[in-house]
GROMACS .gro file of C-alpha atoms in nm:
model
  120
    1UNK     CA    1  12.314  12.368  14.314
    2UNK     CA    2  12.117  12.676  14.395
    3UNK     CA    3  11.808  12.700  14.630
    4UNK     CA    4  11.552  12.803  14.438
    5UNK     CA    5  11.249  12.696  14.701
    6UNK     CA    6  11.243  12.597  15.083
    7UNK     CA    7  10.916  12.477  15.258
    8UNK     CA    8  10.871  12.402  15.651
    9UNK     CA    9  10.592  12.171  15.695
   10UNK     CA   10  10.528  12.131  16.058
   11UNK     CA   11  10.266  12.106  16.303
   12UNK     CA   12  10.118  12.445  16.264
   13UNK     CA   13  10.006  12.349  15.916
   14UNK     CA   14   9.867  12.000  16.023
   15UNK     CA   15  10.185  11.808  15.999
   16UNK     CA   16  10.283  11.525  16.182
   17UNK     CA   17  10.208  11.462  16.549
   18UNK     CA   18  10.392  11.246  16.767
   19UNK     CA   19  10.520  10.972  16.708
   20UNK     CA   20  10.339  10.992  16.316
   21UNK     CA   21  10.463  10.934  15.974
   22UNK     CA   22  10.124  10.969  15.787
   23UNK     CA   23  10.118  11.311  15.577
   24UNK     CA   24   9.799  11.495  15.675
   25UNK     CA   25   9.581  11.634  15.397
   26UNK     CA   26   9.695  11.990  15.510
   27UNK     CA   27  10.069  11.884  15.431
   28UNK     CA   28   9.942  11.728  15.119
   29UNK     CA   29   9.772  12.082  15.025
   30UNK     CA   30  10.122  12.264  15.121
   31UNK     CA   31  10.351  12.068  14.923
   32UNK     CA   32  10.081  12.085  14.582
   33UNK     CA   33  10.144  12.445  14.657
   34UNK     CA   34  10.469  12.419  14.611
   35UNK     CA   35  10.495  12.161  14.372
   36UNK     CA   36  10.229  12.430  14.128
   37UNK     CA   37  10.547  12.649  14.201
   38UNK     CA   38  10.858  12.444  14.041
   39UNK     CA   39  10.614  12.317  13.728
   40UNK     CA   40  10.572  12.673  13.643
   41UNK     CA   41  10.936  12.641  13.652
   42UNK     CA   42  11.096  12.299  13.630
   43UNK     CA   43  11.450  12.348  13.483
   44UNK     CA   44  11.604  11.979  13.618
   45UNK     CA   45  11.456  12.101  14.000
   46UNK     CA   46  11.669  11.859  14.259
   47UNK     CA   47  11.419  11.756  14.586
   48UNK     CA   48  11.610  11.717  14.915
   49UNK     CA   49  11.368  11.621  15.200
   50UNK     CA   50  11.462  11.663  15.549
   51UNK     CA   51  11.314  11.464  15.855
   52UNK     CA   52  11.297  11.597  16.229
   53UNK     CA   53  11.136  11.516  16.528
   54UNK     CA   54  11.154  11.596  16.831
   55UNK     CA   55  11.338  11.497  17.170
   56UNK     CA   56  11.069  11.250  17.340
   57UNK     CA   57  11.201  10.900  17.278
   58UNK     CA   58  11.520  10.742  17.193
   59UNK     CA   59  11.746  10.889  16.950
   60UNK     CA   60  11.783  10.550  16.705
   61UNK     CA   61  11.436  10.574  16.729
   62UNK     CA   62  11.370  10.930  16.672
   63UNK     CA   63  11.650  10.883  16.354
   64UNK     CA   64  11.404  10.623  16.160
   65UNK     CA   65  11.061  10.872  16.238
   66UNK     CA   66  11.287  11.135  16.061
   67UNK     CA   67  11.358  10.911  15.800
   68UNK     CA   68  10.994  10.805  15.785
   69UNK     CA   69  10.839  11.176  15.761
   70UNK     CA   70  11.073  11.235  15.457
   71UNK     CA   71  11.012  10.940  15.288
   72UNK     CA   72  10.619  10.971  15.344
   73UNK     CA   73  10.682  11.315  15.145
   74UNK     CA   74  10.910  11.144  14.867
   75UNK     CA   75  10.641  10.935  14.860
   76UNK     CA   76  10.375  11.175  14.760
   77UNK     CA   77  10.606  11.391  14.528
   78UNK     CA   78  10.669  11.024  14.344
   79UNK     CA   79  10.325  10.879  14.331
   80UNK     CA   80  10.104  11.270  14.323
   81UNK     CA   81  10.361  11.493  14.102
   82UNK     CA   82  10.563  11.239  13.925
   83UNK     CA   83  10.861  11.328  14.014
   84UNK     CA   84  11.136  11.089  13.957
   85UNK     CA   85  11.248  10.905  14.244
   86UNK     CA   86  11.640  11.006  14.110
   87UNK     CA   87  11.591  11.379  14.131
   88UNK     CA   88  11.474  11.347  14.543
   89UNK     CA   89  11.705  11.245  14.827
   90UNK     CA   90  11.618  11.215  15.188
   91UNK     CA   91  11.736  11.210  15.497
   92UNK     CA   92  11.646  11.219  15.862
   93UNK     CA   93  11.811  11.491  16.113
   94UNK     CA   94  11.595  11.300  16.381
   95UNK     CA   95  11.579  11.510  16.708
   96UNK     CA   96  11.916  11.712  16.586
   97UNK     CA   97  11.855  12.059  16.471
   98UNK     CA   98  11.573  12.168  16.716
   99UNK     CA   99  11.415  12.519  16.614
  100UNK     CA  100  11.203  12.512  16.924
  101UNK     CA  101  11.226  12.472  17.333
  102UNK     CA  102  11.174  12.056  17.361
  103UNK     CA  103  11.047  12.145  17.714
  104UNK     CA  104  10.759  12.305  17.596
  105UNK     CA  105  10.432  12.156  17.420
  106UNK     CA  106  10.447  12.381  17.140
  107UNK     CA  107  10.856  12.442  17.131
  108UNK     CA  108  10.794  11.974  17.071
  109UNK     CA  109  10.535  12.045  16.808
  110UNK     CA  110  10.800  12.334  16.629
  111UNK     CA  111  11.034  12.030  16.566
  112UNK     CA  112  10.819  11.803  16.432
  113UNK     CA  113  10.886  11.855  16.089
  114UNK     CA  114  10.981  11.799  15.733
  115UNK     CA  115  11.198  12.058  15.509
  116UNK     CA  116  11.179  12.021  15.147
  117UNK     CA  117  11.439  12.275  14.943
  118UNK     CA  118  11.383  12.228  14.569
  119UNK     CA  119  11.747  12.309  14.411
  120UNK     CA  120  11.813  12.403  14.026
   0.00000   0.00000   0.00000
């Protein structure tokens, strides 16, 4: 499959804070963007949602808050865009995968975070 989109929803655009699985309304409004994107061009689009967190807790634990994020945005796609529930896989990364310094407040915030890549 080929990448045809990638978004990074994290905190800077109101995603989730600690310890949180509920998709803000500024998520919400990012993945409509996106989602106005692949109608324009659908051809069989493929949703893979990835789930981070960051490294405050226990791993098992940080695992199923990963898996929670992406499946609050599977969610959404399912029940806001119709999207069928075959043509989006998820999966949680957890605290694995950090693209920020887990020492600092805003390095934590960085890795809080769900990754949706639309594939054709």
């Amino acid at each position: 499959k080929r990448l045809m989109y990638s978004v990074v929803i994290d905190e800077s655009q109101g995603n989730f804070k600690l310890n949180d699985a509920v998709l803000p309304d500024a998520a919400k409004a990012k993945i409509d963007e996106l989602m106005a994107k692949v109608t324009a061009n659908p051809n069989g689009a493929y949703f893979e949602v990835e789930g981070y967190t960051d490294a405050t807790g226990a791993p098992e634990t940080n695992k199923k808050l990963g898996l929670a994020r992406a499946e609050a945005v599977r969610d959404y796609l399912y029940k806001q865009h119709h999207v069928p529930l075959h043509r989006i896989s998820v999966i949680s990364y957890g605290e694995e995968n950090p693209v920020g310094d887990n020492k600092t407040k805003d390095g934590r915030a960085q890795n809080r975070r769900v990754v949706i890549k639309v594939l054709n």
